[in-house]
mmCIF file of C-alpha atoms in Angstrom:
data_model
loop_
_atom_site.group_PDB
_atom_site.id
_atom_site.type_symbol
_atom_site.label_atom_id
_atom_site.label_comp_id
_atom_site.label_asym_id
_atom_site.label_seq_id
_atom_site.Cartn_x
_atom_site.Cartn_y
_atom_site.Cartn_z
ATOM 1 C CA MET A 1 -8.689 -23.968 -7.212
ATOM 2 C CA LEU A 2 -5.557 -21.701 -8.835
ATOM 3 C CA LYS A 3 -3.616 -22.394 -12.026
ATOM 4 C CA ALA A 4 0.385 -22.126 -11.585
ATOM 5 C CA ASN A 5 1.117 -18.341 -12.390
ATOM 6 C CA LYS A 6 3.055 -15.455 -11.144
ATOM 7 C CA TYR A 7 0.429 -13.771 -9.234
ATOM 8 C CA HIS A 8 -1.764 -16.483 -8.374
ATOM 9 C CA PHE A 9 -5.338 -16.153 -10.808
ATOM 10 C CA ASP A 10 -8.078 -17.114 -9.927
ATOM 11 C CA GLU A 11 -9.014 -20.043 -12.228
ATOM 12 C CA ARG A 12 -12.783 -18.400 -12.293
ATOM 13 C CA VAL A 13 -10.688 -15.481 -14.398
ATOM 14 C CA LEU A 14 -10.692 -18.110 -17.523
ATOM 15 C CA ASN A 15 -14.706 -18.275 -16.896
ATOM 16 C CA ASN A 16 -15.438 -14.622 -17.261
ATOM 17 C CA GLU A 17 -16.592 -14.680 -13.695
ATOM 18 C CA TYR A 18 -14.574 -11.223 -12.835
ATOM 19 C CA LEU A 19 -15.896 -9.754 -15.790
ATOM 20 C CA ALA A 20 -18.903 -7.166 -16.219
ATOM 21 C CA ASP A 21 -21.930 -8.589 -18.368
ATOM 22 C CA TYR A 22 -21.191 -6.466 -21.134
ATOM 23 C CA PHE A 23 -17.572 -7.219 -22.021
ATOM 24 C CA ILE A 24 -18.802 -10.851 -22.059
ATOM 25 C CA LYS A 25 -21.700 -10.010 -24.180
ATOM 26 C CA THR A 26 -19.577 -7.598 -26.739
ATOM 27 C CA LYS A 27 -17.059 -10.784 -26.803
ATOM 28 C CA THR A 28 -18.980 -13.110 -27.805
ATOM 29 C CA ILE A 29 -21.310 -9.951 -30.393
ATOM 30 C CA LEU A 30 -17.940 -10.237 -32.430
ATOM 31 C CA GLU A 31 -16.167 -13.693 -32.315
ATOM 32 C CA LYS A 32 -19.654 -14.195 -34.155
ATOM 33 C CA ASN A 33 -19.832 -11.108 -36.512
ATOM 34 C CA ASN A 34 -17.019 -9.294 -36.598
ATOM 35 C CA PRO A 35 -13.846 -10.933 -35.789
ATOM 36 C CA GLU A 36 -11.350 -9.477 -37.883
ATOM 37 C CA ALA A 37 -11.738 -6.196 -36.551
ATOM 38 C CA LYS A 38 -9.102 -5.029 -35.027
ATOM 39 C CA ILE A 39 -8.456 -2.781 -32.114
ATOM 40 C CA THR A 40 -6.041 -0.354 -30.236
ATOM 41 C CA MET A 41 -6.858 0.295 -26.524
ATOM 42 C CA GLN A 42 -4.863 2.630 -24.648
ATOM 43 C CA PHE A 43 -5.678 3.398 -20.896
ATOM 44 C CA PHE A 44 -4.718 6.665 -18.873
ATOM 45 C CA GLN A 45 -5.564 7.687 -15.361
ATOM 46 C CA ARG A 46 -6.173 11.941 -14.491
ATOM 47 C CA THR A 47 -4.474 11.902 -11.024
ATOM 48 C CA GLU A 48 -1.369 14.498 -11.320
ATOM 49 C CA ASN A 49 2.356 12.987 -10.639
ATOM 50 C CA ALA A 50 1.191 9.691 -9.643
ATOM 51 C CA ILE A 51 3.871 6.558 -9.612
ATOM 52 C CA LEU A 52 2.778 4.032 -12.053
ATOM 53 C CA SER A 53 1.878 0.566 -10.391
ATOM 54 C CA GLY A 54 0.581 -2.785 -11.670
ATOM 55 C CA ILE A 55 2.041 -3.162 -15.363
ATOM 56 C CA ASP A 56 3.673 -6.194 -14.553
ATOM 57 C CA VAL A 57 0.726 -7.786 -13.272
ATOM 58 C CA VAL A 58 -1.349 -6.797 -15.899
ATOM 59 C CA ILE A 59 0.991 -8.232 -18.655
ATOM 60 C CA GLU A 60 0.567 -11.916 -16.645
ATOM 61 C CA LEU A 61 -2.876 -11.248 -16.521
ATOM 62 C CA LEU A 62 -2.826 -11.321 -20.543
ATOM 63 C CA LYS A 63 -0.535 -13.881 -20.311
ATOM 64 C CA PHE A 64 -3.176 -15.995 -18.396
ATOM 65 C CA SER A 65 -6.267 -15.024 -19.932
ATOM 66 C CA CYS A 66 -5.662 -14.307 -23.310
ATOM 67 C CA LYS A 67 -5.398 -17.479 -26.119
ATOM 68 C CA LYS A 68 -3.897 -15.310 -28.833
ATOM 69 C CA PHE A 69 -1.262 -13.065 -25.980
ATOM 70 C CA GLU A 70 1.357 -13.911 -28.740
ATOM 71 C CA GLU A 71 -0.586 -11.798 -31.239
ATOM 72 C CA LEU A 72 -0.956 -9.226 -29.177
ATOM 73 C CA GLU A 73 0.956 -6.324 -29.425
ATOM 74 C CA ILE A 74 1.669 -4.456 -26.548
ATOM 75 C CA TRP A 75 3.131 -1.174 -25.294
ATOM 76 C CA ALA A 76 3.400 -0.118 -21.581
ATOM 77 C CA LEU A 77 5.414 2.722 -19.401
ATOM 78 C CA PRO A 78 8.152 0.696 -16.878
ATOM 79 C CA GLU A 79 6.708 0.148 -13.301
ATOM 80 C CA THR A 80 7.297 3.138 -10.979
ATOM 81 C CA SER A 81 6.943 6.101 -13.899
ATOM 82 C CA ILE A 82 5.629 9.131 -12.694
ATOM 83 C CA ILE A 83 2.766 9.857 -14.863
ATOM 84 C CA ASN A 84 0.691 12.541 -16.052
ATOM 85 C CA PRO A 85 -3.179 13.008 -16.414
ATOM 86 C CA LEU A 86 -4.674 11.860 -19.178
ATOM 87 C CA GLU A 87 -0.646 10.045 -20.649
ATOM 88 C CA PRO A 88 -1.584 6.232 -22.032
ATOM 89 C CA VAL A 89 0.390 4.071 -20.046
ATOM 90 C CA LEU A 90 -0.558 0.943 -21.603
ATOM 91 C CA ARG A 91 -1.767 0.191 -25.039
ATOM 92 C CA ILE A 92 -2.577 -3.215 -26.854
ATOM 93 C CA THR A 93 -3.774 -3.591 -30.316
ATOM 94 C CA GLY A 94 -5.700 -7.158 -30.926
ATOM 95 C CA HIS A 95 -8.882 -8.648 -32.095
ATOM 96 C CA TYR A 96 -10.999 -7.702 -29.501
ATOM 97 C CA GLN A 97 -11.633 -11.093 -28.331
ATOM 98 C CA ASP A 98 -8.904 -11.916 -27.512
ATOM 99 C CA PHE A 99 -8.190 -9.565 -25.042
ATOM 100 C CA GLY A 100 -10.701 -6.398 -24.619
ATOM 101 C CA PHE A 101 -12.969 -7.939 -22.640
ATOM 102 C CA LEU A 102 -10.038 -7.376 -19.853
ATOM 103 C CA GLU A 103 -10.883 -3.819 -20.141
ATOM 104 C CA GLY A 104 -12.553 -3.347 -16.341
ATOM 105 C CA MET A 105 -9.872 -5.690 -14.828
ATOM 106 C CA ILE A 106 -7.104 -3.858 -16.321
ATOM 107 C CA ASP A 107 -8.714 -0.479 -14.858
ATOM 108 C CA GLY A 108 -8.410 -1.917 -11.765
ATOM 109 C CA ILE A 109 -5.570 -3.525 -11.270
ATOM 110 C CA LEU A 110 -3.894 -0.365 -12.289
ATOM 111 C CA SER A 111 -6.353 2.030 -10.304
ATOM 112 C CA ARG A 112 -5.827 -0.339 -7.370
ATOM 113 C CA MET A 113 -2.144 -0.367 -7.305
ATOM 114 C CA THR A 114 -1.394 2.865 -8.785
ATOM 115 C CA SER A 115 -2.987 4.729 -5.561
ATOM 116 C CA VAL A 116 -1.390 2.403 -2.826
ATOM 117 C CA ALA A 117 2.161 2.949 -4.791
ATOM 118 C CA THR A 118 1.021 6.782 -5.016
ATOM 119 C CA ASN A 119 0.245 6.865 -1.447
ATOM 120 C CA SER A 120 3.298 5.211 -0.291
ATOM 121 C CA ALA A 121 5.276 7.860 -2.167
ATOM 122 C CA ARG A 122 3.708 10.489 -0.629
ATOM 123 C CA ILE A 123 3.847 9.530 3.081
ATOM 124 C CA MET A 124 8.089 8.197 2.605
ATOM 125 C CA GLN A 125 8.917 11.293 0.946
ATOM 126 C CA ALA A 126 6.865 13.033 3.758
ATOM 127 C CA ALA A 127 8.322 10.587 6.312
ATOM 128 C CA GLY A 128 12.213 11.595 4.883
ATOM 129 C CA SER A 129 15.087 9.502 6.351
ATOM 130 C CA LYS A 130 12.425 7.927 9.390
ATOM 131 C CA THR A 131 11.537 4.102 9.015
ATOM 132 C CA VAL A 132 7.950 3.977 7.824
ATOM 133 C CA LEU A 133 6.360 0.225 8.548
ATOM 134 C CA ASN A 134 3.555 -0.717 6.345
ATOM 135 C CA MET A 135 0.716 -1.958 8.759
ATOM 136 C CA ASN A 136 -2.226 -2.269 6.088
ATOM 137 C CA ASP A 137 -2.803 -5.600 7.051
ATOM 138 C CA ARG A 138 -5.824 -3.676 9.426
ATOM 139 C CA ALA A 139 -6.470 -1.437 6.581
ATOM 140 C CA ASP A 140 -8.374 -3.904 3.985
ATOM 141 C CA ILE A 141 -9.608 -7.318 2.906
ATOM 142 C CA TYR A 142 -6.583 -9.898 3.894
ATOM 143 C CA PHE A 143 -6.121 -11.249 -0.150
ATOM 144 C CA ASN A 144 -5.431 -7.725 -1.527
ATOM 145 C CA GLN A 145 -2.243 -7.889 0.731
ATOM 146 C CA ALA A 146 0.709 -9.515 -1.908
ATOM 147 C CA PHE A 147 -0.933 -6.774 -4.619
ATOM 148 C CA ASP A 148 -0.829 -3.935 -2.273
ATOM 149 C CA GLY A 149 2.608 -4.842 -0.750
ATOM 150 C CA LEU A 150 4.256 -5.273 -3.667
ATOM 151 C CA ALA A 151 2.250 -1.720 -4.968
ATOM 152 C CA SER A 152 3.661 0.249 -1.759
ATOM 153 C CA TYR A 153 7.235 -1.505 -2.712
ATOM 154 C CA HIS A 154 6.972 0.793 -5.802
ATOM 155 C CA GLY A 155 6.477 3.795 -4.077
ATOM 156 C CA GLY A 156 9.591 2.974 -2.106
ATOM 157 C CA MET A 157 8.330 0.938 1.678
ATOM 158 C CA THR A 158 10.660 -1.723 2.667
ATOM 159 C CA ASN A 159 8.961 -2.576 6.031
ATOM 160 C CA PHE A 160 6.081 -5.092 6.409
ATOM 161 C CA VAL A 161 4.498 -6.663 8.823
ATOM 162 C CA SER A 162 2.814 -9.675 7.273
ATOM 163 C CA LEU A 163 4.414 -12.269 4.977
ATOM 164 C CA ALA A 164 1.598 -12.023 2.524
ATOM 165 C CA ALA A 165 2.637 -8.351 1.709
ATOM 166 C CA ILE A 166 6.473 -9.377 0.758
ATOM 167 C CA GLU A 167 5.555 -12.516 -1.701
ATOM 168 C CA PHE A 168 6.017 -10.919 -4.962
ATOM 169 C CA ILE A 169 8.779 -8.597 -3.618
ATOM 170 C CA ASP A 170 12.106 -9.935 -4.388
ATOM 171 C CA ASP A 171 14.656 -7.843 -2.855
ATOM 172 C CA LEU A 172 17.284 -8.046 -0.020
ATOM 173 C CA ARG A 173 15.991 -4.857 1.590
ATOM 174 C CA VAL A 174 12.931 -6.382 2.174
ATOM 175 C CA LYS A 175 13.684 -8.476 5.239
ATOM 176 C CA LYS A 176 10.649 -10.829 6.952
ATOM 177 C CA PRO A 177 8.048 -9.307 9.037
ATOM 178 C CA SER A 178 9.118 -8.996 12.584
ATOM 179 C CA GLY A 179 6.142 -7.527 14.984
ATOM 180 C CA THR A 180 5.679 -6.193 17.683
ATOM 181 C CA MET A 181 2.298 -6.960 20.627
ATOM 182 C CA PRO A 182 -1.259 -6.001 19.912
ATOM 183 C CA HIS A 183 -2.987 -4.401 22.814
ATOM 184 C CA ALA A 184 -4.222 -8.163 23.410
ATOM 185 C CA LEU A 185 -1.525 -9.083 24.687
ATOM 186 C CA ILE A 186 -1.327 -6.832 27.438
ATOM 187 C CA GLN A 187 -5.335 -7.682 27.958
ATOM 188 C CA ALA A 188 -4.663 -10.836 28.592
ATOM 189 C CA TYR A 189 -2.153 -10.584 31.262
ATOM 190 C CA ASN A 190 -4.297 -8.331 32.909
ATOM 191 C CA GLY A 191 -3.012 -5.414 31.639
ATOM 192 C CA ASP A 192 -0.015 -5.517 33.208
ATOM 193 C CA LEU A 193 2.182 -4.560 30.809
ATOM 194 C CA ILE A 194 4.956 -5.327 31.887
ATOM 195 C CA ALA A 195 4.136 -9.309 32.864
ATOM 196 C CA ALA A 196 2.771 -9.428 29.252
ATOM 197 C CA LEU A 197 7.008 -8.355 27.934
ATOM 198 C CA LYS A 198 8.327 -10.318 29.887
ATOM 199 C CA ASP A 199 6.898 -13.482 28.463
ATOM 200 C CA PHE A 200 7.190 -12.140 24.723
ATOM 201 C CA GLU A 201 11.243 -11.622 25.495
ATOM 202 C CA LYS A 202 11.315 -15.403 27.263
ATOM 203 C CA THR A 203 9.235 -16.464 23.954
ATOM 204 C CA TYR A 204 10.900 -14.613 21.044
ATOM 205 C CA PRO A 205 14.525 -13.912 22.500
ATOM 206 C CA GLN A 206 16.055 -12.920 19.495
ATOM 207 C CA VAL A 207 12.892 -10.200 18.415
ATOM 208 C CA PRO A 208 14.187 -6.524 19.389
ATOM 209 C CA LEU A 209 11.594 -5.688 22.722
ATOM 210 C CA VAL A 210 9.190 -3.633 22.077
ATOM 211 C CA ALA A 211 6.808 -1.939 24.657
ATOM 212 C CA LEU A 212 2.750 -0.433 23.447
ATOM 213 C CA ILE A 213 2.884 1.707 26.169
ATOM 214 C CA ASP A 214 -0.689 3.177 25.742
ATOM 215 C CA TYR A 215 -2.605 0.877 26.576
ATOM 216 C CA ASN A 216 -3.675 2.780 29.749
ATOM 217 C CA ASN A 217 -3.225 5.933 28.358
ATOM 218 C CA ASP A 218 -0.694 6.885 30.290
ATOM 219 C CA CYS A 219 2.332 6.715 28.080
ATOM 220 C CA ILE A 220 5.466 8.447 29.626
ATOM 221 C CA THR A 221 4.717 6.603 33.004
ATOM 222 C CA ASP A 222 4.316 3.020 31.267
ATOM 223 C CA ALA A 223 7.356 3.435 29.190
ATOM 224 C CA LEU A 224 9.561 4.332 32.227
ATOM 225 C CA LYS A 225 8.087 1.373 34.298
ATOM 226 C CA CYS A 226 9.661 -0.668 30.789
ATOM 227 C CA CYS A 227 13.130 1.237 31.195
ATOM 228 C CA LYS A 228 13.843 0.590 34.662
ATOM 229 C CA GLU A 229 12.523 -3.221 33.918
ATOM 230 C CA PHE A 230 14.408 -4.228 30.844
ATOM 231 C CA LYS A 231 17.254 -1.291 30.833
ATOM 232 C CA GLU A 232 19.098 -1.823 27.425
ATOM 233 C CA ARG A 233 17.116 -5.125 26.304
ATOM 234 C CA LEU A 234 13.899 -2.523 25.578
ATOM 235 C CA LYS A 235 14.574 -0.995 22.179
ATOM 236 C CA PHE A 236 11.208 0.718 21.326
ATOM 237 C CA VAL A 237 8.176 1.402 22.541
ATOM 238 C CA ARG A 238 4.975 2.749 20.461
ATOM 239 C CA ILE A 239 2.491 4.830 21.001
ATOM 240 C CA ASP A 240 -0.967 4.246 19.652
ATOM 241 C CA THR A 241 -3.456 6.750 21.463
ATOM 242 C CA ALA A 242 -6.931 6.616 20.099
ATOM 243 C CA LYS A 243 -7.557 9.983 18.302
ATOM 244 C CA ASN A 244 -10.373 10.840 21.572
ATOM 245 C CA LEU A 245 -8.241 10.302 23.993
ATOM 246 C CA VAL A 246 -5.719 13.053 25.675
ATOM 247 C CA ASP A 247 -2.702 11.133 27.362
ATOM 248 C CA LYS A 248 -3.031 11.391 31.343
ATOM 249 C CA SER A 249 0.631 13.477 30.790
ATOM 250 C CA LEU A 250 -1.429 15.988 28.787
ATOM 251 C CA GLN A 251 -4.350 16.406 30.883
ATOM 252 C CA SER A 252 -3.245 19.401 32.462
ATOM 253 C CA ILE A 253 -1.980 21.429 29.734
ATOM 254 C CA LYS A 254 -4.351 24.623 28.850
ATOM 255 C CA PRO A 255 -3.367 23.909 25.201
ATOM 256 C CA GLU A 256 -2.366 26.672 22.825
ATOM 257 C CA LYS A 257 -3.937 27.855 19.544
ATOM 258 C CA GLY A 258 -3.891 25.094 17.198
ATOM 259 C CA GLN A 259 -2.333 23.023 19.249
ATOM 260 C CA GLU A 260 -3.421 19.179 19.005
ATOM 261 C CA LEU A 261 -3.407 17.095 22.368
ATOM 262 C CA ASN A 262 -5.284 14.270 21.312
ATOM 263 C CA GLY A 263 -4.170 10.748 20.166
ATOM 264 C CA VAL A 264 -0.956 10.418 18.960
ATOM 265 C CA ASN A 265 0.709 14.266 19.016
ATOM 266 C CA VAL A 266 3.891 16.030 18.700
ATOM 267 C CA GLU A 267 3.544 17.008 22.649
ATOM 268 C CA LEU A 268 3.473 13.857 23.728
ATOM 269 C CA VAL A 269 6.015 12.829 21.702
ATOM 270 C CA LYS A 270 8.410 15.485 22.902
ATOM 271 C CA ARG A 271 7.541 15.018 26.226
ATOM 272 C CA LEU A 272 8.112 10.860 25.880
ATOM 273 C CA ARG A 273 11.661 11.588 24.389
ATOM 274 C CA SER A 274 12.309 14.157 26.706
ATOM 275 C CA SER A 275 12.033 11.482 30.085
ATOM 276 C CA LEU A 276 13.534 8.964 28.495
ATOM 277 C CA ASP A 277 16.846 11.111 27.690
ATOM 278 C CA GLN A 278 16.676 12.476 31.259
ATOM 279 C CA GLU A 279 15.694 9.311 33.341
ATOM 280 C CA GLY A 280 19.294 7.835 30.840
ATOM 281 C CA TYR A 281 17.237 5.908 28.662
ATOM 282 C CA GLY A 282 18.203 7.622 24.936
ATOM 283 C CA HIS A 283 19.038 4.401 23.198
ATOM 284 C CA VAL A 284 15.055 3.992 23.301
ATOM 285 C CA LYS A 285 13.016 4.497 20.436
ATOM 286 C CA ILE A 286 10.166 5.876 19.737
ATOM 287 C CA ILE A 287 7.158 4.267 17.031
ATOM 288 C CA VAL A 288 4.421 6.119 16.410
ATOM 289 C CA SER A 289 0.911 4.877 14.959
ATOM 290 C CA SER A 290 -3.029 5.714 14.542
ATOM 291 C CA GLY A 291 -4.171 7.589 12.064
ATOM 292 C CA PHE A 292 -1.171 8.748 10.311
ATOM 293 C CA ASP A 293 -1.018 9.729 6.534
ATOM 294 C CA SER A 294 1.259 11.666 4.431
ATOM 295 C CA GLN A 295 -0.353 15.038 5.933
ATOM 296 C CA LYS A 296 0.096 14.329 9.562
ATOM 297 C CA ILE A 297 3.766 13.050 9.129
ATOM 298 C CA SER A 298 4.624 16.363 7.294
ATOM 299 C CA GLN A 299 3.168 18.036 10.186
ATOM 300 C CA PHE A 300 5.112 16.272 12.735
ATOM 301 C CA GLU A 301 8.294 16.349 10.886
ATOM 302 C CA ARG A 302 8.398 20.339 10.022
ATOM 303 C CA GLN A 303 7.855 20.397 14.168
ATOM 304 C CA ASN A 304 10.696 18.262 14.618
ATOM 305 C CA ALA A 305 8.551 15.326 16.283
ATOM 306 C CA PRO A 306 11.269 13.192 17.951
ATOM 307 C CA VAL A 307 9.909 10.459 16.109
ATOM 308 C CA ASP A 308 12.305 6.933 14.981
ATOM 309 C CA ILE A 309 9.614 5.005 13.034
ATOM 310 C CA TYR A 310 6.028 5.554 11.518
ATOM 311 C CA GLY A 311 3.176 3.095 11.410
ATOM 312 C CA VAL A 312 0.849 3.546 8.762
ATOM 313 C CA GLY A 313 -2.465 2.017 7.677
ATOM 314 C CA GLU A 314 -5.640 2.942 5.972
ATOM 315 C CA ALA A 315 -3.548 5.848 4.134
ATOM 316 C CA ILE A 316 -1.724 3.332 2.458
ATOM 317 C CA THR A 317 -5.119 2.294 0.233
ATOM 318 C CA LYS A 318 -7.407 5.286 -0.404
ATOM 319 C CA SER A 319 -8.442 5.950 -3.689
ATOM 320 C CA VAL A 320 -6.601 8.543 -5.449
ATOM 321 C CA SER A 321 -6.019 7.243 -9.257
ATOM 322 C CA SER A 322 -8.787 5.981 -11.393
ATOM 323 C CA PHE A 323 -7.860 4.579 -14.315
ATOM 324 C CA THR A 324 -10.063 4.133 -18.120
ATOM 325 C CA GLY A 325 -9.509 1.691 -20.970
ATOM 326 C CA ASP A 326 -10.822 3.952 -24.357
ATOM 327 C CA SER A 327 -10.191 1.772 -27.546
ATOM 328 C CA VAL A 328 -8.990 4.941 -29.736
ATOM 329 C CA LEU A 329 -8.142 3.071 -33.201
ATOM 330 C CA LEU A 330 -9.898 0.638 -35.517
ATOM 331 C CA ASN A 331 -7.495 -1.155 -37.821
ATOM 332 C CA GLY A 332 -5.308 1.286 -37.771
ATOM 333 C CA VAL A 333 -7.870 4.232 -37.952
ATOM 334 C CA LYS A 334 -8.879 6.819 -35.602
ATOM 335 C CA GLN A 335 -12.805 5.749 -34.136
ATOM 336 C CA ALA A 336 -13.122 6.746 -30.553
ATOM 337 C CA LYS A 337 -15.704 7.830 -28.115
ATOM 338 C CA PHE A 338 -15.734 11.686 -28.651
ATOM 339 C CA GLY A 339 -13.816 13.324 -26.652
ATOM 340 C CA ARG A 340 -11.503 10.158 -26.267
ATOM 341 C CA GLU A 341 -8.618 9.947 -29.333
ATOM 342 C CA TYR A 342 -5.681 8.535 -30.013
ATOM 343 C CA ILE A 343 -3.049 10.167 -27.963
ATOM 344 C CA GLU A 344 0.916 9.364 -29.225
ATOM 345 C CA SER A 345 3.514 8.908 -26.564
ATOM 346 C CA SER A 346 7.604 8.445 -27.258
ATOM 347 C CA ARG A 347 7.544 7.098 -23.770
ATOM 348 C CA LEU A 348 6.051 3.940 -24.215
ATOM 349 C CA VAL A 349 8.034 0.837 -24.366
ATOM 350 C CA ARG A 350 7.550 -2.534 -26.559
ATOM 351 C CA ILE A 351 6.504 -5.691 -23.971
ATOM 352 C CA ASN A 352 6.166 -8.590 -26.629
#
């Protein structure tokens, strides 16, 4: 069951089922023996130049879980702030039993969402003016899609493949997902790409026609077949060649030193673009996917690969940021674990 709330927090949060046992025990001990102790807890991470994401989710979690939310003093940095190592991004003051038990959940939300936002921002920066399609649905467990989508949006992404990914995003620039086809559709037509595309077009006439051209590991041949069949109606071709394969059009080439011919590579994309243009299909744009991250996109851009859209999946959720919550003040006086201390910050903004 879900209690009505913006981010659909599970009711089991209220029963402590998502809390580490030592947080539950600490809450119980302080409630019974030291209920007036007021603590200040601050949260920070160690990643350089991270893009902060998850603050709004944490505030909603506190509202959902804390019976005395209005008595808490909360300071935080705004979403999408660029944060430095060891910089406090969130500070909460109150009785431990009123909020402190959520430390682990808060760490987890900020770590996950800041990692996704930071990865997304790096990918977007690498792509420059090119479109990036968030294909993260296949890279992680399904119920993370809405939070990951929001964090990716904080990192600058606006194109997604599932409705769940845009559930928490309120921005007219973010359109309803409209996908292409998987390899399974071609397989269902006994490997006949043209037949699959014909029925796709017949069933979804308003959706831009995109041909997935790596099914036979012969991208240029299949791309030109599709162009000749559908002409101006074909809007995109997509290459998704696996890393362990070399496309048939490249198998006779002796690679130069450092040149990559496996998977989706610059040489393949350039040859595809040249072939399309020579045959009069300059209007057809190229989508690439399979193993792209910020480094691979940067490499493609440095080599002027004629890519129009990058599809990115697993690189989006790679963990790059880990948050820690520390109790640093006790009743307004410095009291903390050795090596951790209260850090003043003029950037924090009072939330409530």
